[in-house]
Amino acid sequence: MNSSVNAIENAAISAGLHSRQERIQEAQVLLQRTQSIFERFGGDELKSSHAKFAELSRSLEADRNVMLVFVGEFSRGKSSLVNALLGIKLLRHAQEATTAINTFVRALPAGRTERFIRVHFVDGQSAQEIAWTDASALERWSTELDALNADARLSVDRIEIFMQHPLLDLGLVLIDTPGLESMVQHHEEITRRAIAEAHIAVWVQSALQLGANASEWKFVAGTLRKDFSKFITVVNMWDVILDTPEGKSEAMSDATLSDLKLEHVRANFRKQLHDQPEAELALMTDQQHLMGVSAAWALSDDEHKRARSGVDLLSKRISDMFCNGEALEQIYLKPLKQLAHIQEQLSERIATEQRQLASTDTEEQRARDLALLDEEIKNLELEMRTLANGSAVEHTRAARHRAREIEHQLIAPLANLKAQVEIHLTVGYIESQVAKKVKKIGLPANVAREFEDVVGTVNQLWQKERQLLAESLEGLRAEYEKSMAQHAKQLNTALGEMHITLPKLDVGFDLDLSLIEDHHAQALELEQTIAEREDELERLRLKVQQNAPNERDIEMARIALERAESQLDRLGGQPAPRTGNKSVKRSGGMYSSDRHENEEYLDYSNVNSWKEDLARQQENLVDKAARMEFIKQQELQKTGVRLSAEAALRKYEKELQTFNRKKQAAEQARQDEQQHLVSATLAQLTAATVGQLQQRISYLQEHVSGSVQQLYDNQLALLHSCVSEQFVEPLSDKRTQRESVHQLLQQGQADVVRREQQLQAAQQELAQLVQQTQATGR
């Protein structure tokens, strides 16, 4: 059945999307009408303004789609919540069914009428389309239920689901992400990018675990800090709270009970984001950004449950965020401000041409003005080149100084910490921990504290260096602006008789250092991944060599198998403690957030079991008399002949010798295995501490200088662009405009009158557009 038949349009979200589309359409119309006038009366020299029309149009068109991303751990009900908001059961939402791949739900492309699935792969191969003829087609690719496609899923980059639905047709794009704890790395990168580009991010928690777990906070915390205003935290399965005796009681309303229970979540926000400004924490956890909902109740046939589900409040909040606040500023108000600036520039150009046509200057005076403009344009360009050269030297000098300071402030403490860890992390230390039967072997307590302190200090130092870097760039920007302003003043004086003035240079752009930090964090993580993959590849190569076919080993294995038939041989030698893996927190330090890694721990349960069995057998052998009597009775039962004491003694001694040989062999094997465990544990702990510190040190040494220099170069290029756009292009345009008027006056009075009428009409139309733009942008 076609999905549109079952679609239930969510009124609140639909209204928000309609409003958003209408506002974008209004802005597009204003942009198109302004562009039409500009193409007729704007100068070709105003290249930057020409380019802005296309940029603004693309920006408005791109914002017709509204990206709503859902993140959260497995079994939190993300898919169910998508279903509740759409009003259809799009994805399987049983608790055991968990989305395995980033899934994008979009409207059907133009010209398509049947729903379908498009699968994108990580290796660059062409996307694969799957006809969505039944529910199983979707389940095979978007959940982990179908084991037959488990291997194929590892190579999948993302899935796009195209279908017809009123909300999707209005531009809504829903993104359902994998569970955070077991997310494949390339899926994690897609999820982070989706959150960064999304207009709204919904973090889905569960009422079964109020406050979220460590893996959720590990992933979300960094994003929350940067984009906290776009997040809504939704505690799903809220029916668990409301459908209790406390919730059913008339003494407490749903709102009061919900606020009481959500305080646990707020407390966890304050704990996990303790260094976040209090005002931002308050915003993240207010009623507009933190709420309990029940997707199950929203999809229920029970009207009373649907009313209590809270999904209607969530829908209204999402709708408000589509059309108000920061979202409106980005998609609507900023483009209108830029459009108003272009309209102002165009109006001034038309007025200038009108004044030129009405001027009583002689032809000789106009020619002199053109020559003066030519001269001043050359002077301006020369001044720009001179200033650019001087500013480039200053930018390079400042970049080198800041790079040296950053390297000194950040590398020195990391290098000292690395040396301290190397001193304490030895074979003897690991052996002592194994002898004490420590299950979780980490750094010595004092070194571990120093490790945490230094990493925290380095992060603080980076924030300080980051501020100094921003101040250095701002200072250079101010000096550049001051120098250009002085030259502009001289230029305006020279052009005063021609009534030409240049605006005050505006270099009020900001360089977003967070983007650079994100880039370096991702690069550092990728370098770590590459190193891990190389180590893994080397281990696999060694394993292949070690496991090459060996006839002698095969024969010995067969003999060992036969020997294992007896009870004593089945027991074998004492095993080394088992190794397991636990998820432990690793501080990310510079450029990286905290992360978790697998760390070996020791499990002595099998050792203890072996010792108990060994003790029982030794107990039998120690009592010599009892053992000899047992041997005699055993022989009597088998042969009917009772052994003499001497014969029983010989058999006992032989048995004891055999046992002692096996005991010694088992002890040697245990020692060998324990030594291997010590070496492996030391290598792993060293890689997790010394290795990571060295990696960060090397990364800083190799990348800081170039990265900082690139930042200063980028600013210099932006400054040159500002001067060209605000000084050179307008001045060149005025020169071209005056030349055109001069030529027009030579053609005859009729042409002049016709041009004046065109300019008058354009000015009137433009005045109306200015009013409409100002009214729309309020």
GROMACS .gro file of C-alpha atoms in nm, residues 141-503:
model
  363
  141TRP     CA    1   1.931  -0.262   0.522
  142SER     CA    2   1.836  -0.037   0.812
  143THR     CA    3   1.838  -0.275   1.111
  144GLU     CA    4   2.060  -0.545   1.251
  145LEU     CA    5   1.787  -0.806   1.255
  146ASP     CA    6   1.874  -0.976   0.927
  147ALA     CA    7   2.203  -1.162   0.984
  148LEU     CA    8   2.234  -1.239   0.615
  149ASN     CA    9   2.324  -0.878   0.540
  150ALA     CA   10   2.550  -0.817   0.841
  151ASP     CA   11   2.872  -0.816   0.634
  152ALA     CA   12   2.726  -0.592   0.365
  153ARG     CA   13   2.623  -0.344   0.630
  154LEU     CA   14   2.986  -0.284   0.729
  155SER     CA   15   3.057  -0.139   0.384
  156VAL     CA   16   2.749   0.087   0.385
  157ASP     CA   17   2.806   0.460   0.426
  158ARG     CA   18   2.446   0.569   0.470
  159ILE     CA   19   2.092   0.485   0.361
  160GLU     CA   20   1.844   0.726   0.204
  161ILE     CA   21   1.475   0.643   0.219
  162PHE     CA   22   1.258   0.830  -0.033
  163MET     CA   23   0.885   0.835   0.016
  164GLN     CA   24   0.581   1.055  -0.022
  165HIS     CA   25   0.458   1.228   0.291
  166PRO     CA   26   0.315   1.579   0.351
  167LEU     CA   27   0.591   1.677   0.597
  168LEU     CA   28   0.869   1.548   0.375
  169ASP     CA   29   0.717   1.724   0.076
  170LEU     CA   30   0.748   2.049   0.273
  171GLY     CA   31   1.124   1.999   0.302
  172LEU     CA   32   1.160   1.799   0.623
  173VAL     CA   33   1.456   1.556   0.628
  174LEU     CA   34   1.465   1.309   0.916
  175ILE     CA   35   1.792   1.142   1.017
  176ASP     CA   36   1.791   0.832   1.236
  177THR     CA   37   2.143   0.754   1.361
  178PRO     CA   38   2.310   0.434   1.486
  179GLY     CA   39   2.338   0.353   1.853
  180LEU     CA   40   2.634   0.542   1.993
  181GLU     CA   41   2.813   0.269   2.188
  182SER     CA   42   2.880   0.029   1.899
  183MET     CA   43   2.890   0.283   1.617
  184VAL     CA   44   3.128   0.205   1.330
  185GLN     CA   45   3.383   0.487   1.290
  186HIS     CA   46   3.270   0.611   0.947
  187HIS     CA   47   2.911   0.606   1.074
  188GLU     CA   48   3.022   0.818   1.371
  189GLU     CA   49   3.176   1.075   1.136
  190ILE     CA   50   2.852   1.094   0.937
  191THR     CA   51   2.653   1.135   1.258
  192ARG     CA   52   2.875   1.420   1.378
  193ARG     CA   53   2.847   1.592   1.040
  194ALA     CA   54   2.470   1.546   1.039
  195ILE     CA   55   2.444   1.706   1.383
  196ALA     CA   56   2.663   1.999   1.275
  197GLU     CA   57   2.452   2.062   0.964
  198ALA     CA   58   2.113   1.992   1.120
  199HIS     CA   59   1.876   2.270   1.218
  200ILE     CA   60   1.753   2.071   1.518
  201ALA     CA   61   1.910   1.776   1.701
  202VAL     CA   62   1.696   1.554   1.924
  203TRP     CA   63   1.890   1.356   2.183
  204VAL     CA   64   1.673   1.060   2.282
  205GLN     CA   65   1.720   0.921   2.632
  206SER     CA   66   1.512   0.658   2.808
  207ALA     CA   67   1.298   0.678   3.121
  208LEU     CA   68   1.441   0.336   3.206
  209GLN     CA   69   1.780   0.503   3.262
  210LEU     CA   70   1.733   0.866   3.358
  211GLY     CA   71   2.039   1.074   3.284
  212ALA     CA   72   2.199   0.869   3.002
  213ASN     CA   73   2.508   0.649   3.019
  214ALA     CA   74   2.881   0.716   2.974
  215SER     CA   75   2.896   0.632   2.603
  216GLU     CA   76   2.615   0.878   2.527
  217TRP     CA   77   2.781   1.159   2.721
  218LYS     CA   78   3.116   1.077   2.561
  219PHE     CA   79   2.972   1.132   2.214
  220VAL     CA   80   2.724   1.411   2.279
  221ALA     CA   81   2.905   1.632   2.532
  222GLY     CA   82   3.141   1.796   2.283
  223THR     CA   83   2.860   1.867   2.040
  224LEU     CA   84   2.632   1.998   2.314
  225ARG     CA   85   2.893   2.252   2.420
  226LYS     CA   86   2.915   2.402   2.070
  227ASP     CA   87   2.555   2.370   1.949
  228PHE     CA   88   2.357   2.361   2.271
  229SER     CA   89   2.083   2.590   2.138
  230LYS     CA   90   1.982   2.345   1.862
  231PHE     CA   91   1.945   2.045   2.097
  232ILE     CA   92   1.624   1.910   2.245
  233THR     CA   93   1.674   1.633   2.499
  234VAL     CA   94   1.379   1.394   2.491
  235VAL     CA   95   1.333   1.124   2.754
  236ASN     CA   96   1.132   0.860   2.570
  237MET     CA   97   0.921   0.582   2.727
  238TRP     CA   98   0.780   0.843   2.966
  239ASP     CA   99   0.475   0.623   3.011
  240VAL     CA  100   0.694   0.425   3.255
  241ILE     CA  101   0.684   0.734   3.479
  242LEU     CA  102   0.324   0.836   3.423
  243ASP     CA  103   0.176   0.485   3.434
  244THR     CA  104   0.266   0.431   3.800
  245PRO     CA  105   0.052   0.469   4.115
  246GLU     CA  106   0.221   0.804   4.166
  247GLY     CA  107   0.139   0.908   3.811
  248LYS     CA  108  -0.219   0.783   3.827
  249SER     CA  109  -0.287   0.969   4.149
  250GLU     CA  110  -0.501   1.281   4.115
  251ALA     CA  111  -0.290   1.446   4.383
  252MET     CA  112  -0.009   1.517   4.134
  253SER     CA  113  -0.046   1.642   3.777
  254ASP     CA  114   0.153   1.501   3.486
  255ALA     CA  115   0.344   1.828   3.460
  256THR     CA  116   0.441   1.830   3.829
  257LEU     CA  117   0.547   1.465   3.827
  258SER     CA  118   0.744   1.510   3.504
  259ASP     CA  119   0.929   1.812   3.638
  260LEU     CA  120   1.016   1.621   3.954
  261LYS     CA  121   1.155   1.322   3.763
  262LEU     CA  122   1.337   1.534   3.507
  263GLU     CA  123   1.537   1.689   3.789
  264HIS     CA  124   1.748   1.370   3.784
  265VAL     CA  125   1.835   1.445   3.421
  266ARG     CA  126   1.915   1.809   3.501
  267ALA     CA  127   2.148   1.697   3.780
  268ASN     CA  128   2.334   1.476   3.536
  269PHE     CA  129   2.370   1.768   3.292
  270ARG     CA  130   2.525   1.975   3.570
  271LYS     CA  131   2.758   1.688   3.661
  272GLN     CA  132   2.872   1.604   3.307
  273LEU     CA  133   2.897   1.966   3.187
  274HIS     CA  134   3.020   2.122   3.511
  275ASP     CA  135   3.239   2.373   3.328
  276GLN     CA  136   2.955   2.496   3.104
  277PRO     CA  137   2.825   2.848   3.183
  278GLU     CA  138   2.525   2.831   3.415
  279ALA     CA  139   2.307   3.028   3.174
  280GLU     CA  140   2.372   2.776   2.897
  281LEU     CA  141   2.303   2.483   3.131
  282ALA     CA  142   1.977   2.645   3.232
  283LEU     CA  143   1.878   2.682   2.865
  284MET     CA  144   1.969   2.318   2.785
  285THR     CA  145   1.747   2.188   3.064
  286ASP     CA  146   1.450   2.424   3.057
  287GLN     CA  147   1.102   2.309   2.954
  288GLN     CA  148   1.169   2.403   2.593
  289HIS     CA  149   1.481   2.187   2.562
  290LEU     CA  150   1.417   1.896   2.802
  291MET     CA  151   1.094   1.699   2.805
  292GLY     CA  152   0.951   1.354   2.863
  293VAL     CA  153   0.750   1.186   2.587
  294SER     CA  154   0.603   0.846   2.512
  295ALA     CA  155   0.625   0.744   2.148
  296ALA     CA  156   0.434   0.426   2.232
  297TRP     CA  157   0.140   0.625   2.369
  298ALA     CA  158   0.152   0.865   2.074
  299LEU     CA  159   0.108   0.567   1.838
  300SER     CA  160  -0.164   0.413   2.055
  301ASP     CA  161  -0.529   0.389   1.957
  302ASP     CA  162  -0.617   0.518   2.303
  303GLU     CA  163  -0.702   0.890   2.270
  304HIS     CA  164  -0.631   0.954   2.640
  305LYS     CA  165  -0.281   0.806   2.607
  306ARG     CA  166  -0.211   1.007   2.294
  307ALA     CA  167  -0.309   1.326   2.479
  308ARG     CA  168  -0.067   1.243   2.763
  309SER     CA  169   0.218   1.130   2.537
  310GLY     CA  170   0.387   1.472   2.520
  311VAL     CA  171   0.460   1.434   2.149
  312ASP     CA  172   0.230   1.726   2.069
  313LEU     CA  173   0.447   1.954   2.289
  314LEU     CA  174   0.759   1.821   2.121
  315SER     CA  175   0.605   1.886   1.779
  316LYS     CA  176   0.522   2.243   1.873
  317ARG     CA  177   0.872   2.303   2.004
  318ILE     CA  178   1.026   2.168   1.683
  319SER     CA  179   0.793   2.388   1.480
  320ASP     CA  180   0.891   2.696   1.679
  321MET     CA  181   1.260   2.623   1.626
  322PHE     CA  182   1.204   2.596   1.251
  323CYS     CA  183   1.073   2.948   1.228
  324ASN     CA  184   1.214   3.149   1.518
  325GLY     CA  185   1.535   3.241   1.690
  326GLU     CA  186   1.867   3.125   1.552
  327ALA     CA  187   1.715   2.918   1.269
  328LEU     CA  188   1.527   3.223   1.139
  329GLU     CA  189   1.839   3.438   1.175
  330GLN     CA  190   2.047   3.198   0.967
  331ILE     CA  191   1.804   3.122   0.687
  332TYR     CA  192   1.612   3.445   0.662
  333LEU     CA  193   1.728   3.758   0.846
  334LYS     CA  194   2.097   3.746   0.751
  335PRO     CA  195   2.023   3.711   0.376
  336LEU     CA  196   1.775   4.000   0.401
  337LYS     CA  197   2.038   4.220   0.567
  338GLN     CA  198   2.282   4.146   0.286
  339LEU     CA  199   2.008   4.215   0.031
  340ALA     CA  200   1.930   4.548   0.198
  341HIS     CA  201   2.298   4.646   0.167
  342ILE     CA  202   2.294   4.565  -0.207
  343GLN     CA  203   1.973   4.768  -0.249
  344GLU     CA  204   2.134   5.063  -0.071
  345GLN     CA  205   2.441   5.039  -0.293
  346LEU     CA  206   2.225   5.018  -0.606
  347SER     CA  207   2.008   5.312  -0.501
  348GLU     CA  208   2.316   5.527  -0.449
  349ARG     CA  209   2.451   5.427  -0.790
  350ILE     CA  210   2.126   5.522  -0.964
  351ALA     CA  211   2.118   5.855  -0.776
  352THR     CA  212   2.478   5.923  -0.877
  353GLU     CA  213   2.397   5.866  -1.244
  354GLN     CA  214   2.093   6.094  -1.214
  355ARG     CA  215   2.312   6.369  -1.069
  356GLN     CA  216   2.566   6.321  -1.347
  357LEU     CA  217   2.300   6.353  -1.615
  358ALA     CA  218   2.162   6.669  -1.451
  359SER     CA  219   2.507   6.825  -1.408
  360THR     CA  220   2.596   7.140  -1.603
  361ASP     CA  221   2.967   7.048  -1.620
  362THR     CA  222   3.130   7.102  -1.954
  363GLU     CA  223   3.273   6.821  -2.163
  364GLU     CA  224   3.625   6.935  -2.074
  365GLN     CA  225   3.546   6.924  -1.700
  366ARG     CA  226   3.404   6.573  -1.730
  367ALA     CA  227   3.720   6.459  -1.914
  368ARG     CA  228   3.936   6.606  -1.636
  369ASP     CA  229   3.728   6.421  -1.374
  370LEU     CA  230   3.778   6.094  -1.560
  371ALA     CA  231   4.153   6.149  -1.571
  372LEU     CA  232   4.156   6.229  -1.198
  373LEU     CA  233   3.963   5.911  -1.122
  374ASP     CA  234   4.208   5.709  -1.328
  375GLU     CA  235   4.495   5.856  -1.133
  376GLU     CA  236   4.336   5.795  -0.792
  377ILE     CA  237   4.247   5.436  -0.880
  378LYS     CA  238   4.612   5.374  -0.968
  379ASN     CA  239   4.718   5.536  -0.639
  380LEU     CA  240   4.472   5.321  -0.445
  381GLU     CA  241   4.594   5.001  -0.608
  382LEU     CA  242   4.956   5.098  -0.538
  383GLU     CA  243   4.873   5.174  -0.177
  384MET     CA  244   4.698   4.841  -0.148
  385ARG     CA  245   5.001   4.653  -0.276
  386THR     CA  246   5.235   4.844  -0.042
  387LEU     CA  247   5.008   4.787   0.256
  388ALA     CA  248   4.960   4.422   0.162
  389ASN     CA  249   5.334   4.361   0.155
  390GLY     CA  250   5.385   4.525   0.491
  391SER     CA  251   5.087   4.350   0.644
  392ALA     CA  252   5.207   4.016   0.508
  393VAL     CA  253   5.538   4.063   0.690
  394GLU     CA  254   5.356   4.149   1.014
  395HIS     CA  255   5.121   3.854   0.979
  396THR     CA  256   5.411   3.614   0.916
  397ARG     CA  257   5.609   3.748   1.213
  398ALA     CA  258   5.305   3.720   1.443
  399ALA     CA  259   5.224   3.369   1.315
  400ARG     CA  260   5.576   3.243   1.391
  401HIS     CA  261   5.573   3.396   1.738
  402ARG     CA  262   5.238   3.245   1.828
  403ALA     CA  263   5.336   2.905   1.687
  404ARG     CA  264   5.653   2.901   1.901
  405GLU     CA  265   5.453   2.997   2.209
  406ILE     CA  266   5.192   2.730   2.148
  407GLU     CA  267   5.458   2.463   2.097
  408HIS     CA  268   5.643   2.570   2.413
  409GLN     CA  269   5.333   2.592   2.632
  410LEU     CA  270   5.175   2.266   2.518
  411ILE     CA  271   5.462   2.034   2.421
  412ALA     CA  272   5.685   2.086   2.728
  413PRO     CA  273   5.436   1.955   2.990
  414LEU     CA  274   5.339   1.663   2.766
  415ALA     CA  275   5.705   1.568   2.714
  416ASN     CA  276   5.774   1.585   3.089
  417LEU     CA  277   5.470   1.369   3.159
  418LYS     CA  278   5.581   1.116   2.900
  419ALA     CA  279   5.922   1.087   3.068
  420GLN     CA  280   5.759   1.031   3.410
  421VAL     CA  281   5.532   0.758   3.275
  422GLU     CA  282   5.826   0.582   3.109
  423ILE     CA  283   6.016   0.579   3.440
  424HIS     CA  284   5.735   0.417   3.636
  425LEU     CA  285   5.587   0.189   3.373
  426THR     CA  286   5.825  -0.110   3.387
  427VAL     CA  287   5.817  -0.489   3.372
  428GLY     CA  288   5.874  -0.501   3.748
  429TYR     CA  289   5.569  -0.283   3.811
  430ILE     CA  290   5.346  -0.502   3.594
  431GLU     CA  291   5.481  -0.820   3.760
  432SER     CA  292   5.404  -0.679   4.103
  433GLN     CA  293   5.048  -0.600   3.997
  434VAL     CA  294   5.003  -0.951   3.858
  435ALA     CA  295   5.144  -1.102   4.178
  436LYS     CA  296   4.891  -0.899   4.378
  437LYS     CA  297   4.619  -1.035   4.148
  438VAL     CA  298   4.510  -0.684   4.052
  439LYS     CA  299   4.226  -0.726   3.805
  440LYS     CA  300   4.256  -0.381   3.644
  441ILE     CA  301   4.617  -0.280   3.590
  442GLY     CA  302   4.665   0.089   3.524
  443LEU     CA  303   4.928   0.353   3.594
  444PRO     CA  304   5.059   0.386   3.949
  445ALA     CA  305   4.817   0.602   4.147
  446ASN     CA  306   5.050   0.902   4.175
  447VAL     CA  307   5.139   0.888   3.804
  448ALA     CA  308   4.773   0.848   3.709
  449ARG     CA  309   4.688   1.163   3.907
  450GLU     CA  310   4.973   1.350   3.742
  451PHE     CA  311   4.854   1.225   3.402
  452GLU     CA  312   4.505   1.366   3.461
  453ASP     CA  313   4.643   1.693   3.605
  454VAL     CA  314   4.879   1.753   3.312
  455VAL     CA  315   4.616   1.676   3.052
  456GLY     CA  316   4.377   1.916   3.224
  457THR     CA  317   4.650   2.181   3.246
  458VAL     CA  318   4.734   2.143   2.878
  459ASN     CA  319   4.370   2.189   2.786
  460GLN     CA  320   4.356   2.506   2.996
  461LEU     CA  321   4.678   2.632   2.838
  462TRP     CA  322   4.533   2.573   2.493
  463GLN     CA  323   4.226   2.782   2.579
  464LYS     CA  324   4.460   3.061   2.691
  465GLU     CA  325   4.672   3.032   2.375
  466ARG     CA  326   4.355   3.023   2.169
  467GLN     CA  327   4.247   3.357   2.320
  468LEU     CA  328   4.591   3.508   2.261
  469LEU     CA  329   4.577   3.387   1.902
  470ALA     CA  330   4.239   3.555   1.850
  471GLU     CA  331   4.366   3.879   2.008
  472SER     CA  332   4.675   3.877   1.785
  473LEU     CA  333   4.462   3.839   1.473
  474GLU     CA  334   4.225   4.110   1.587
  475GLY     CA  335   4.515   4.349   1.653
  476LEU     CA  336   4.656   4.298   1.305
  477ARG     CA  337   4.309   4.349   1.161
  478ALA     CA  338   4.271   4.679   1.347
  479GLU     CA  339   4.611   4.803   1.227
  480TYR     CA  340   4.525   4.718   0.867
  481GLU     CA  341   4.190   4.896   0.895
  482LYS     CA  342   4.355   5.201   1.048
  483SER     CA  343   4.610   5.223   0.766
  484MET     CA  344   4.343   5.191   0.495
  485ALA     CA  345   4.120   5.444   0.670
  486GLN     CA  346   4.401   5.701   0.663
  487HIS     CA  347   4.451   5.647   0.292
  488ALA     CA  348   4.076   5.660   0.230
  489LYS     CA  349   4.063   5.997   0.406
  490GLN     CA  350   4.331   6.133   0.174
  491LEU     CA  351   4.151   5.986  -0.125
  492ASN     CA  352   3.818   6.138  -0.022
  493THR     CA  353   3.986   6.478   0.009
  494ALA     CA  354   4.127   6.446  -0.341
  495LEU     CA  355   3.789   6.346  -0.481
  496GLY     CA  356   3.589   6.596  -0.277
  497GLU     CA  357   3.525   6.829  -0.567
  498MET     CA  358   3.370   6.537  -0.759
  499HIS     CA  359   3.136   6.452  -0.467
  500ILE     CA  360   3.275   6.098  -0.447
  501THR     CA  361   3.325   5.946  -0.104
  502LEU     CA  362   3.446   5.604   0.004
  503PRO     CA  363   3.278   5.423   0.295
   0.00000   0.00000   0.00000
